[in-house]
Amino acid sequence: MDSKATRFSQELSGHKKQLDVRQCMQLAQRETGKSFASQVHDIYKLTRGDGKLAAQDYYYFRLYDDEVYPFAEKQRFLSDRIHRRVIEHCCDQHWWAAADDKFLAYTLLEGCGAPVPHTQAIFCIAPRSFGRLRRLDNATAVADFLKSGAEYPLFAKPLAGVGSFGAFLIEGQAEGNLQLYGGASLPIGEFIAQLDAEQGYLFQSLLRPHPSLTQFGPVVSTVRAIVIIENGRPQLLHTVWKLPAGRNHADNFWREGNLLGAVNSATGTVERMVKGVGPWQQSVTEHPDTKAPI
């Protein structure tokens, strides 16, 4: 059984592999004074440890900084390479389908009274039903929808996607071209050619930030609370705030320029906000676009 979380870990691993280990090693030595030999020794021990960390993980998470991470703390990190083994052990697989399929997830959430984005249409050629929602089952129907049936702005995303891979923020259309967030223009035909018709694509009305958060830009940010259940009781493990910046239309931290904040789960205070990874990571105290203090 595959899951979108597993696929995302694969995407993230690919993102980390873009790090030049030799360059990171040199920058780490320059920044902290940690010798090449000490770095290699760390990596060797962590690779053989429970977390199975690769060299890219070591530099991605800045584990070469001994002042921030004593070795016992470094051992708490896990590689994406063991992601599947962890989720299979910790998570009830009966719920995976409900989490992986956005139509199913939204249907369950809405049925329980939770607010969900408004879905205007779904593009899918697979033999399945989407209830009362408007279904587009071929490229011509999608083109007609985008030209005359859609209410802009739209957020388009894969039905079973994760991590905002394959997502688009469409501000409008004119003369057969879609106007994307950030100023880019894309012919409708080229846009449709990028969609996975078998998997399915959602077209949803765009959500806007809460008025108290518009000072941090026009794109929605999210707070992610990581909850574990131990001995039958839920516990809040970590809380983070993902904040978009630049021309990014989604808040995922892998997108260059976006911010990630450590939130105190008890008080809601943002204790640290960073951008970038590895030797290029920086702590920030204000939004880089709006200059609003964080």
PDB file of C-alpha atoms in Angstrom:
ATOM      1  CA  MET A   1       0.000   0.000   0.000  1.00  0.00           C
ATOM      2  CA  ASP A   2       1.362   3.414  -0.996  1.00  0.00           C
ATOM      3  CA  SER A   3       0.437   6.711   0.612  1.00  0.00           C
ATOM      4  CA  LYS A   4       0.821  10.347  -0.317  1.00  0.00           C
ATOM      5  CA  ALA A   5       2.988  10.783   2.796  1.00  0.00           C
ATOM      6  CA  THR A   6       5.359   8.147   1.441  1.00  0.00           C
ATOM      7  CA  ARG A   7       5.472   9.870  -1.937  1.00  0.00           C
ATOM      8  CA  PHE A   8       6.154  13.214  -0.265  1.00  0.00           C
ATOM      9  CA  SER A   9       9.080  11.755   1.675  1.00  0.00           C
ATOM     10  CA  GLN A  10      10.499  10.613  -1.652  1.00  0.00           C
ATOM     11  CA  GLU A  11      10.043  14.097  -3.114  1.00  0.00           C
ATOM     12  CA  LEU A  12      11.696  15.667  -0.059  1.00  0.00           C
ATOM     13  CA  SER A  13      14.593  13.221  -0.226  1.00  0.00           C
ATOM     14  CA  GLY A  14      15.124  14.282  -3.824  1.00  0.00           C
ATOM     15  CA  HIS A  15      15.082  17.921  -2.709  1.00  0.00           C
ATOM     16  CA  LYS A  16      17.749  17.223  -0.069  1.00  0.00           C
ATOM     17  CA  LYS A  17      19.921  15.362  -2.550  1.00  0.00           C
ATOM     18  CA  GLN A  18      20.382  18.628  -4.413  1.00  0.00           C
ATOM     19  CA  LEU A  19      22.662  19.754  -1.566  1.00  0.00           C
ATOM     20  CA  ASP A  20      26.338  19.640  -2.541  1.00  0.00           C
ATOM     21  CA  VAL A  21      27.874  17.687   0.359  1.00  0.00           C
ATOM     22  CA  ARG A  22      31.417  18.884  -0.383  1.00  0.00           C
ATOM     23  CA  GLN A  23      30.315  22.510  -0.417  1.00  0.00           C
ATOM     24  CA  CYS A  24      28.258  22.033   2.764  1.00  0.00           C
ATOM     25  CA  MET A  25      31.258  20.474   4.491  1.00  0.00           C
ATOM     26  CA  GLN A  26      33.436  23.472   3.644  1.00  0.00           C
ATOM     27  CA  LEU A  27      30.780  25.982   4.724  1.00  0.00           C
ATOM     28  CA  ALA A  28      30.165  24.083   7.975  1.00  0.00           C
ATOM     29  CA  GLN A  29      33.876  24.193   8.821  1.00  0.00           C
ATOM     30  CA  ARG A  30      34.028  27.908   8.019  1.00  0.00           C
ATOM     31  CA  GLU A  31      30.942  28.645  10.139  1.00  0.00           C
ATOM     32  CA  THR A  32      31.613  26.484  13.201  1.00  0.00           C
ATOM     33  CA  GLY A  33      35.260  25.465  13.005  1.00  0.00           C
ATOM     34  CA  LYS A  34      34.246  21.782  12.991  1.00  0.00           C
ATOM     35  CA  SER A  35      36.901  19.845  11.079  1.00  0.00           C
ATOM     36  CA  PHE A  36      36.189  17.644   8.059  1.00  0.00           C
ATOM     37  CA  ALA A  37      37.218  14.598  10.083  1.00  0.00           C
ATOM     38  CA  SER A  38      34.778  15.411  12.891  1.00  0.00           C
ATOM     39  CA  GLN A  39      31.953  15.926  10.418  1.00  0.00           C
ATOM     40  CA  VAL A  40      32.649  12.613   8.695  1.00  0.00           C
ATOM     41  CA  HIS A  41      32.819  10.859  12.074  1.00  0.00           C
ATOM     42  CA  ASP A  42      29.408  12.311  13.009  1.00  0.00           C
ATOM     43  CA  ILE A  43      27.863  11.252   9.709  1.00  0.00           C
ATOM     44  CA  TYR A  44      29.268   7.725  10.023  1.00  0.00           C
ATOM     45  CA  LYS A  45      27.798   7.255  13.501  1.00  0.00           C
ATOM     46  CA  LEU A  46      24.425   8.773  12.595  1.00  0.00           C
ATOM     47  CA  THR A  47      24.156   6.706   9.419  1.00  0.00           C
ATOM     48  CA  ARG A  48      24.555   3.561  11.522  1.00  0.00           C
ATOM     49  CA  GLY A  49      22.182   4.803  14.244  1.00  0.00           C
ATOM     50  CA  ASP A  50      18.436   4.387  14.607  1.00  0.00           C
ATOM     51  CA  GLY A  51      17.701   7.478  12.492  1.00  0.00           C
ATOM     52  CA  LYS A  52      19.723   6.199   9.489  1.00  0.00           C
ATOM     53  CA  LEU A  53      20.687   9.760   8.588  1.00  0.00           C
ATOM     54  CA  ALA A  54      22.352  10.385   5.246  1.00  0.00           C
ATOM     55  CA  ALA A  55      24.996  13.065   4.682  1.00  0.00           C
ATOM     56  CA  GLN A  56      22.337  15.305   3.096  1.00  0.00           C
ATOM     57  CA  ASP A  57      20.198  14.998   6.231  1.00  0.00           C
ATOM     58  CA  TYR A  58      23.175  15.956   8.376  1.00  0.00           C
ATOM     59  CA  TYR A  59      23.714  19.223   6.530  1.00  0.00           C
ATOM     60  CA  TYR A  60      20.042  19.936   5.781  1.00  0.00           C
ATOM     61  CA  PHE A  61      19.288  20.005   9.525  1.00  0.00           C
ATOM     62  CA  ARG A  62      22.578  21.766  10.436  1.00  0.00           C
ATOM     63  CA  LEU A  63      23.587  18.899  12.723  1.00  0.00           C
ATOM     64  CA  TYR A  64      27.222  19.922  12.380  1.00  0.00           C
ATOM     65  CA  ASP A  65      26.571  22.752  14.859  1.00  0.00           C
ATOM     66  CA  ASP A  66      27.603  21.159  18.154  1.00  0.00           C
ATOM     67  CA  GLU A  67      26.568  24.197  20.201  1.00  0.00           C
ATOM     68  CA  VAL A  68      22.963  23.801  19.075  1.00  0.00           C
ATOM     69  CA  TYR A  69      22.883  19.995  18.837  1.00  0.00           C
ATOM     70  CA  PRO A  70      24.799  17.863  21.329  1.00  0.00           C
ATOM     71  CA  PHE A  71      25.254  14.373  19.904  1.00  0.00           C
ATOM     72  CA  ALA A  72      22.322  12.994  21.909  1.00  0.00           C
ATOM     73  CA  GLU A  73      20.071  15.555  20.195  1.00  0.00           C
ATOM     74  CA  LYS A  74      21.437  14.652  16.775  1.00  0.00           C
ATOM     75  CA  GLN A  75      20.372  11.057  17.406  1.00  0.00           C
ATOM     76  CA  ARG A  76      16.732  12.166  17.700  1.00  0.00           C
ATOM     77  CA  PHE A  77      16.579  13.051  14.001  1.00  0.00           C
ATOM     78  CA  LEU A  78      15.181  10.560  11.500  1.00  0.00           C
ATOM     79  CA  SER A  79      15.947  10.207   7.803  1.00  0.00           C
ATOM     80  CA  ASP A  80      13.257  10.128   5.133  1.00  0.00           C
ATOM     81  CA  ARG A  81      14.740   6.753   4.222  1.00  0.00           C
ATOM     82  CA  ILE A  82      12.970   5.156   7.205  1.00  0.00           C
ATOM     83  CA  HIS A  83       9.789   7.219   6.884  1.00  0.00           C
ATOM     84  CA  ARG A  84       7.629   4.344   5.683  1.00  0.00           C
ATOM     85  CA  ARG A  85       8.817   2.034   8.456  1.00  0.00           C
ATOM     86  CA  VAL A  86       7.939   4.677  11.046  1.00  0.00           C
ATOM     87  CA  ILE A  87       4.442   5.447   9.754  1.00  0.00           C
ATOM     88  CA  GLU A  88       3.587   1.776   9.338  1.00  0.00           C
ATOM     89  CA  HIS A  89       4.500   1.214  12.980  1.00  0.00           C
ATOM     90  CA  CYS A  90       2.909   4.365  14.404  1.00  0.00           C
ATOM     91  CA  CYS A  91      -0.169   4.964  12.246  1.00  0.00           C
ATOM     92  CA  ASP A  92      -3.390   3.026  11.753  1.00  0.00           C
ATOM     93  CA  GLN A  93      -3.323   2.144   8.058  1.00  0.00           C
ATOM     94  CA  HIS A  94      -7.129   1.891   7.960  1.00  0.00           C
ATOM     95  CA  TRP A  95      -7.202   5.713   7.887  1.00  0.00           C
ATOM     96  CA  TRP A  96      -4.680   6.201   5.089  1.00  0.00           C
ATOM     97  CA  ALA A  97      -7.239   6.297   2.278  1.00  0.00           C
ATOM     98  CA  ALA A  98      -9.315   8.885   4.147  1.00  0.00           C
ATOM     99  CA  ALA A  99      -6.257  11.102   4.473  1.00  0.00           C
ATOM    100  CA  ASP A 100      -4.825  10.509   0.996  1.00  0.00           C
ATOM    101  CA  ASP A 101      -7.922  11.232  -1.097  1.00  0.00           C
ATOM    102  CA  LYS A 102      -8.857  14.917  -0.766  1.00  0.00           C
ATOM    103  CA  PHE A 103     -12.437  14.428  -1.987  1.00  0.00           C
ATOM    104  CA  LEU A 104     -13.001  11.735   0.639  1.00  0.00           C
ATOM    105  CA  ALA A 105     -11.245  13.786   3.326  1.00  0.00           C
ATOM    106  CA  TYR A 106     -13.297  16.915   2.579  1.00  0.00           C
ATOM    107  CA  THR A 107     -16.524  14.875   2.531  1.00  0.00           C
ATOM    108  CA  LEU A 108     -15.765  13.384   5.951  1.00  0.00           C
ATOM    109  CA  LEU A 109     -14.696  16.717   7.446  1.00  0.00           C
ATOM    110  CA  GLU A 110     -17.714  18.592   6.091  1.00  0.00           C
ATOM    111  CA  GLY A 111     -20.007  15.843   7.377  1.00  0.00           C
ATOM    112  CA  CYS A 112     -18.529  16.378  10.835  1.00  0.00           C
ATOM    113  CA  GLY A 113     -19.169  20.130  10.678  1.00  0.00           C
ATOM    114  CA  ALA A 114     -15.629  21.268   9.882  1.00  0.00           C
ATOM    115  CA  PRO A 115     -15.185  24.122   7.383  1.00  0.00           C
ATOM    116  CA  VAL A 116     -13.607  23.083   4.078  1.00  0.00           C
ATOM    117  CA  PRO A 117     -12.669  24.990   0.904  1.00  0.00           C
ATOM    118  CA  HIS A 118     -15.373  25.330  -1.754  1.00  0.00           C
ATOM    119  CA  THR A 119     -14.677  22.953  -4.648  1.00  0.00           C
ATOM    120  CA  GLN A 120     -15.961  24.351  -7.932  1.00  0.00           C
ATOM    121  CA  ALA A 121     -15.071  21.346 -10.102  1.00  0.00           C
ATOM    122  CA  ILE A 122     -12.978  18.159 -10.308  1.00  0.00           C
ATOM    123  CA  PHE A 123     -11.103  16.987 -13.396  1.00  0.00           C
ATOM    124  CA  CYS A 124     -10.849  13.196 -13.482  1.00  0.00           C
ATOM    125  CA  ILE A 125     -11.185  10.527 -16.173  1.00  0.00           C
ATOM    126  CA  ALA A 126     -11.067   7.586 -13.769  1.00  0.00           C
ATOM    127  CA  PRO A 127     -14.363   5.667 -13.318  1.00  0.00           C
ATOM    128  CA  ARG A 128     -15.556   7.147 -10.028  1.00  0.00           C
ATOM    129  CA  SER A 129     -18.274   9.429  -8.739  1.00  0.00           C
ATOM    130  CA  PHE A 130     -17.924  12.788  -6.977  1.00  0.00           C
ATOM    131  CA  GLY A 131     -21.503  13.176  -5.817  1.00  0.00           C
ATOM    132  CA  ARG A 132     -23.000  16.617  -6.414  1.00  0.00           C
ATOM    133  CA  LEU A 133     -19.695  18.205  -7.446  1.00  0.00           C
ATOM    134  CA  ARG A 134     -19.182  19.303 -11.031  1.00  0.00           C
ATOM    135  CA  ARG A 135     -17.063  16.718 -12.840  1.00  0.00           C
ATOM    136  CA  LEU A 136     -14.873  17.482 -15.842  1.00  0.00           C
ATOM    137  CA  ASP A 137     -14.020  14.266 -17.678  1.00  0.00           C
ATOM    138  CA  ASN A 138     -11.976  15.503 -20.646  1.00  0.00           C
ATOM    139  CA  ALA A 139      -9.607  18.289 -21.653  1.00  0.00           C
ATOM    140  CA  THR A 140     -12.276  20.178 -23.585  1.00  0.00           C
ATOM    141  CA  ALA A 141     -14.526  20.319 -20.526  1.00  0.00           C
ATOM    142  CA  VAL A 142     -11.619  21.663 -18.442  1.00  0.00           C
ATOM    143  CA  ALA A 143     -10.846  24.334 -21.037  1.00  0.00           C
ATOM    144  CA  ASP A 144     -14.509  25.413 -21.196  1.00  0.00           C
ATOM    145  CA  PHE A 145     -14.644  25.577 -17.406  1.00  0.00           C
ATOM    146  CA  LEU A 146     -11.514  27.726 -17.181  1.00  0.00           C
ATOM    147  CA  LYS A 147     -12.699  30.058 -19.956  1.00  0.00           C
ATOM    148  CA  SER A 148     -16.294  30.606 -18.892  1.00  0.00           C
ATOM    149  CA  GLY A 149     -17.375  28.547 -15.888  1.00  0.00           C
ATOM    150  CA  ALA A 150     -14.761  29.223 -13.218  1.00  0.00           C
ATOM    151  CA  GLU A 151     -15.014  31.836 -10.494  1.00  0.00           C
ATOM    152  CA  TYR A 152     -11.540  33.291 -10.046  1.00  0.00           C
ATOM    153  CA  PRO A 153      -9.211  33.253  -8.219  1.00  0.00           C
ATOM    154  CA  LEU A 154      -8.768  29.477  -8.142  1.00  0.00           C
ATOM    155  CA  PHE A 155      -6.481  27.100  -6.342  1.00  0.00           C
ATOM    156  CA  ALA A 156      -5.838  23.915  -8.338  1.00  0.00           C
ATOM    157  CA  LYS A 157      -4.186  20.852  -6.801  1.00  0.00           C
ATOM    158  CA  PRO A 158      -3.896  17.085  -7.336  1.00  0.00           C
ATOM    159  CA  LEU A 159      -6.659  15.030  -5.754  1.00  0.00           C
ATOM    160  CA  ALA A 160      -4.108  12.796  -4.037  1.00  0.00           C
ATOM    161  CA  GLY A 161      -1.172  15.197  -3.927  1.00  0.00           C
ATOM    162  CA  VAL A 162       0.832  16.381  -0.949  1.00  0.00           C
ATOM    163  CA  GLY A 163       3.356  19.075  -0.112  1.00  0.00           C
ATOM    164  CA  SER A 164       1.841  21.459  -2.713  1.00  0.00           C
ATOM    165  CA  PHE A 165       3.648  19.623  -5.511  1.00  0.00           C
ATOM    166  CA  GLY A 166       1.643  20.263  -8.694  1.00  0.00           C
ATOM    167  CA  ALA A 167      -0.461  23.053  -7.158  1.00  0.00           C
ATOM    168  CA  PHE A 168      -1.379  26.288  -8.957  1.00  0.00           C
ATOM    169  CA  LEU A 169      -2.815  29.615  -7.776  1.00  0.00           C
ATOM    170  CA  ILE A 170      -4.744  30.980 -10.770  1.00  0.00           C
ATOM    171  CA  GLU A 171      -5.739  34.631 -10.481  1.00  0.00           C
ATOM    172  CA  GLY A 172      -7.709  34.807 -13.736  1.00  0.00           C
ATOM    173  CA  GLN A 173      -7.696  34.151 -17.474  1.00  0.00           C
ATOM    174  CA  ALA A 174      -7.627  36.287 -20.565  1.00  0.00           C
ATOM    175  CA  GLU A 175      -7.521  35.355 -24.249  1.00  0.00           C
ATOM    176  CA  GLY A 176      -6.866  31.690 -23.512  1.00  0.00           C
ATOM    177  CA  ASN A 177      -4.055  32.308 -21.037  1.00  0.00           C
ATOM    178  CA  LEU A 178      -4.147  31.706 -17.288  1.00  0.00           C
ATOM    179  CA  GLN A 179      -2.718  34.433 -15.069  1.00  0.00           C
ATOM    180  CA  LEU A 180      -0.792  32.733 -12.279  1.00  0.00           C
ATOM    181  CA  TYR A 181       0.175  34.190  -8.905  1.00  0.00           C
ATOM    182  CA  GLY A 182       3.519  35.925  -9.161  1.00  0.00           C
ATOM    183  CA  GLY A 183       2.904  37.326 -12.633  1.00  0.00           C
ATOM    184  CA  ALA A 184       3.432  34.295 -14.869  1.00  0.00           C
ATOM    185  CA  SER A 185       1.094  33.510 -17.766  1.00  0.00           C
ATOM    186  CA  LEU A 186       0.344  29.996 -19.034  1.00  0.00           C
ATOM    187  CA  PRO A 187      -1.741  28.951 -22.072  1.00  0.00           C
ATOM    188  CA  ILE A 188      -4.743  26.889 -20.985  1.00  0.00           C
ATOM    189  CA  GLY A 189      -3.754  24.011 -23.239  1.00  0.00           C
ATOM    190  CA  GLU A 190      -0.274  23.814 -21.702  1.00  0.00           C
ATOM    191  CA  PHE A 191      -1.782  23.947 -18.218  1.00  0.00           C
ATOM    192  CA  ILE A 192      -4.189  21.075 -18.921  1.00  0.00           C
ATOM    193  CA  ALA A 193      -1.360  18.986 -20.387  1.00  0.00           C
ATOM    194  CA  GLN A 194       0.380  19.105 -16.983  1.00  0.00           C
ATOM    195  CA  LEU A 195      -2.596  17.694 -15.084  1.00  0.00           C
ATOM    196  CA  ASP A 196      -2.835  14.055 -14.055  1.00  0.00           C
ATOM    197  CA  ALA A 197      -6.285  13.179 -15.362  1.00  0.00           C
ATOM    198  CA  GLU A 198      -6.223   9.662 -13.897  1.00  0.00           C
ATOM    199  CA  GLN A 199      -5.381  10.847 -10.404  1.00  0.00           C
ATOM    200  CA  GLY A 200      -7.710  13.831 -10.603  1.00  0.00           C
ATOM    201  CA  TYR A 201      -7.431  17.578 -10.006  1.00  0.00           C
ATOM    202  CA  LEU A 202      -9.426  19.844  -7.710  1.00  0.00           C
ATOM    203  CA  PHE A 203     -10.392  23.402  -8.648  1.00  0.00           C
ATOM    204  CA  GLN A 204     -11.259  25.315  -5.491  1.00  0.00           C
ATOM    205  CA  SER A 205     -12.183  28.877  -4.585  1.00  0.00           C
ATOM    206  CA  LEU A 206      -9.112  30.579  -3.178  1.00  0.00           C
ATOM    207  CA  LEU A 207      -8.866  31.002   0.578  1.00  0.00           C
ATOM    208  CA  ARG A 208      -7.617  34.323   1.926  1.00  0.00           C
ATOM    209  CA  PRO A 209      -5.639  34.963   5.130  1.00  0.00           C
ATOM    210  CA  HIS A 210      -7.478  35.961   8.288  1.00  0.00           C
ATOM    211  CA  PRO A 211      -7.553  39.786   8.597  1.00  0.00           C
ATOM    212  CA  SER A 212      -5.102  39.643  11.511  1.00  0.00           C
ATOM    213  CA  LEU A 213      -2.561  37.892   9.252  1.00  0.00           C
ATOM    214  CA  THR A 214      -2.788  39.994   6.076  1.00  0.00           C
ATOM    215  CA  GLN A 215       0.261  41.907   7.312  1.00  0.00           C
ATOM    216  CA  PHE A 216       2.264  38.812   6.328  1.00  0.00           C
ATOM    217  CA  GLY A 217       1.149  38.803   2.697  1.00  0.00           C
ATOM    218  CA  PRO A 218      -1.823  37.703   0.567  1.00  0.00           C
ATOM    219  CA  VAL A 219      -1.201  33.929   0.581  1.00  0.00           C
ATOM    220  CA  VAL A 220      -2.645  31.680   3.292  1.00  0.00           C
ATOM    221  CA  SER A 221      -0.220  30.371   5.908  1.00  0.00           C
ATOM    222  CA  THR A 222      -0.872  27.372   8.118  1.00  0.00           C
ATOM    223  CA  VAL A 223      -0.132  26.163  11.606  1.00  0.00           C
ATOM    224  CA  ARG A 224       0.632  22.460  11.791  1.00  0.00           C
ATOM    225  CA  ALA A 225       0.125  20.704  15.105  1.00  0.00           C
ATOM    226  CA  ILE A 226       1.780  17.279  15.334  1.00  0.00           C
ATOM    227  CA  VAL A 227      -0.322  15.063  17.601  1.00  0.00           C
ATOM    228  CA  ILE A 228       0.567  11.604  18.868  1.00  0.00           C
ATOM    229  CA  ILE A 229      -1.665   9.217  20.776  1.00  0.00           C
ATOM    230  CA  GLU A 230       0.045   7.386  23.600  1.00  0.00           C
ATOM    231  CA  ASN A 231      -1.783   5.128  26.031  1.00  0.00           C
ATOM    232  CA  GLY A 232      -5.069   6.236  24.480  1.00  0.00           C
ATOM    233  CA  ARG A 233      -4.496   9.937  25.137  1.00  0.00           C
ATOM    234  CA  PRO A 234      -3.604  12.586  22.515  1.00  0.00           C
ATOM    235  CA  GLN A 235      -0.477  14.639  23.128  1.00  0.00           C
ATOM    236  CA  LEU A 236       0.712  17.707  21.255  1.00  0.00           C
ATOM    237  CA  LEU A 237       4.284  16.910  20.216  1.00  0.00           C
ATOM    238  CA  HIS A 238       5.298  19.903  18.075  1.00  0.00           C
ATOM    239  CA  THR A 239       3.659  23.000  16.610  1.00  0.00           C
ATOM    240  CA  VAL A 240       5.045  24.932  13.642  1.00  0.00           C
ATOM    241  CA  TRP A 241       3.895  27.925  11.593  1.00  0.00           C
ATOM    242  CA  LYS A 242       4.508  27.753   7.830  1.00  0.00           C
ATOM    243  CA  LEU A 243       4.596  31.201   6.264  1.00  0.00           C
ATOM    244  CA  PRO A 244       4.817  31.912   2.504  1.00  0.00           C
ATOM    245  CA  ALA A 245       7.056  34.627   1.112  1.00  0.00           C
ATOM    246  CA  GLY A 246       8.208  35.983  -2.232  1.00  0.00           C
ATOM    247  CA  ARG A 247       6.272  34.664  -5.215  1.00  0.00           C
ATOM    248  CA  ASN A 248       5.407  31.366  -3.557  1.00  0.00           C
ATOM    249  CA  HIS A 249       1.736  30.442  -3.832  1.00  0.00           C
ATOM    250  CA  ALA A 250       1.960  27.797  -1.087  1.00  0.00           C
ATOM    251  CA  ASP A 251       3.577  27.819   2.351  1.00  0.00           C
ATOM    252  CA  ASN A 252       5.592  24.589   2.233  1.00  0.00           C
ATOM    253  CA  PHE A 253       9.084  25.121   3.604  1.00  0.00           C
ATOM    254  CA  TRP A 254      10.799  23.321   0.730  1.00  0.00           C
ATOM    255  CA  ARG A 255       9.838  26.276  -1.483  1.00  0.00           C
ATOM    256  CA  GLU A 256      12.775  28.679  -1.550  1.00  0.00           C
ATOM    257  CA  GLY A 257      12.186  31.827   0.494  1.00  0.00           C
ATOM    258  CA  ASN A 258       9.372  30.502   2.697  1.00  0.00           C
ATOM    259  CA  LEU A 259       9.587  30.732   6.482  1.00  0.00           C
ATOM    260  CA  LEU A 260       9.157  28.158   9.234  1.00  0.00           C
ATOM    261  CA  GLY A 261       8.447  29.081  12.832  1.00  0.00           C
ATOM    262  CA  ALA A 262       8.778  27.110  16.059  1.00  0.00           C
ATOM    263  CA  VAL A 263       5.622  27.719  18.100  1.00  0.00           C
ATOM    264  CA  ASN A 264       5.401  27.160  21.841  1.00  0.00           C
ATOM    265  CA  SER A 265       2.458  24.737  22.010  1.00  0.00           C
ATOM    266  CA  ALA A 266       1.454  25.924  25.486  1.00  0.00           C
ATOM    267  CA  THR A 267       1.488  29.688  24.870  1.00  0.00           C
ATOM    268  CA  GLY A 268       1.201  30.065  21.089  1.00  0.00           C
ATOM    269  CA  THR A 269       4.322  32.245  21.053  1.00  0.00           C
ATOM    270  CA  VAL A 270       6.550  32.086  17.989  1.00  0.00           C
ATOM    271  CA  GLU A 271       9.920  31.435  19.574  1.00  0.00           C
ATOM    272  CA  ARG A 272      12.023  31.242  16.400  1.00  0.00           C
ATOM    273  CA  MET A 273      11.479  31.803  12.688  1.00  0.00           C
ATOM    274  CA  VAL A 274      13.909  30.694   9.991  1.00  0.00           C
ATOM    275  CA  LYS A 275      14.294  30.617   6.228  1.00  0.00           C
ATOM    276  CA  GLY A 276      16.574  28.381   4.213  1.00  0.00           C
ATOM    277  CA  VAL A 277      18.254  25.118   5.142  1.00  0.00           C
ATOM    278  CA  GLY A 278      21.717  23.880   5.993  1.00  0.00           C
ATOM    279  CA  PRO A 279      24.586  26.391   5.954  1.00  0.00           C
ATOM    280  CA  TRP A 280      22.292  28.921   4.261  1.00  0.00           C
ATOM    281  CA  GLN A 281      19.681  28.961   7.022  1.00  0.00           C
ATOM    282  CA  GLN A 282      18.954  32.326   8.648  1.00  0.00           C
ATOM    283  CA  SER A 283      16.899  33.387  11.640  1.00  0.00           C
ATOM    284  CA  VAL A 284      14.429  36.155  10.819  1.00  0.00           C
ATOM    285  CA  THR A 285      12.397  38.529  12.986  1.00  0.00           C
ATOM    286  CA  GLU A 286      10.257  40.150  10.291  1.00  0.00           C
ATOM    287  CA  HIS A 287       8.519  39.094   7.104  1.00  0.00           C
ATOM    288  CA  PRO A 288      10.933  39.640   4.189  1.00  0.00           C
ATOM    289  CA  ASP A 289       8.233  41.130   1.919  1.00  0.00           C
ATOM    290  CA  THR A 290       6.070  43.216   4.208  1.00  0.00           C
ATOM    291  CA  LYS A 291       8.630  43.874   6.984  1.00  0.00           C
ATOM    292  CA  ALA A 292       5.922  43.100   9.535  1.00  0.00           C
ATOM    293  CA  PRO A 293       7.487  41.944  12.820  1.00  0.00           C
ATOM    294  CA  ILE A 294       7.012  38.272  13.648  1.00  0.00           C
TER     295      ILE A 294
END
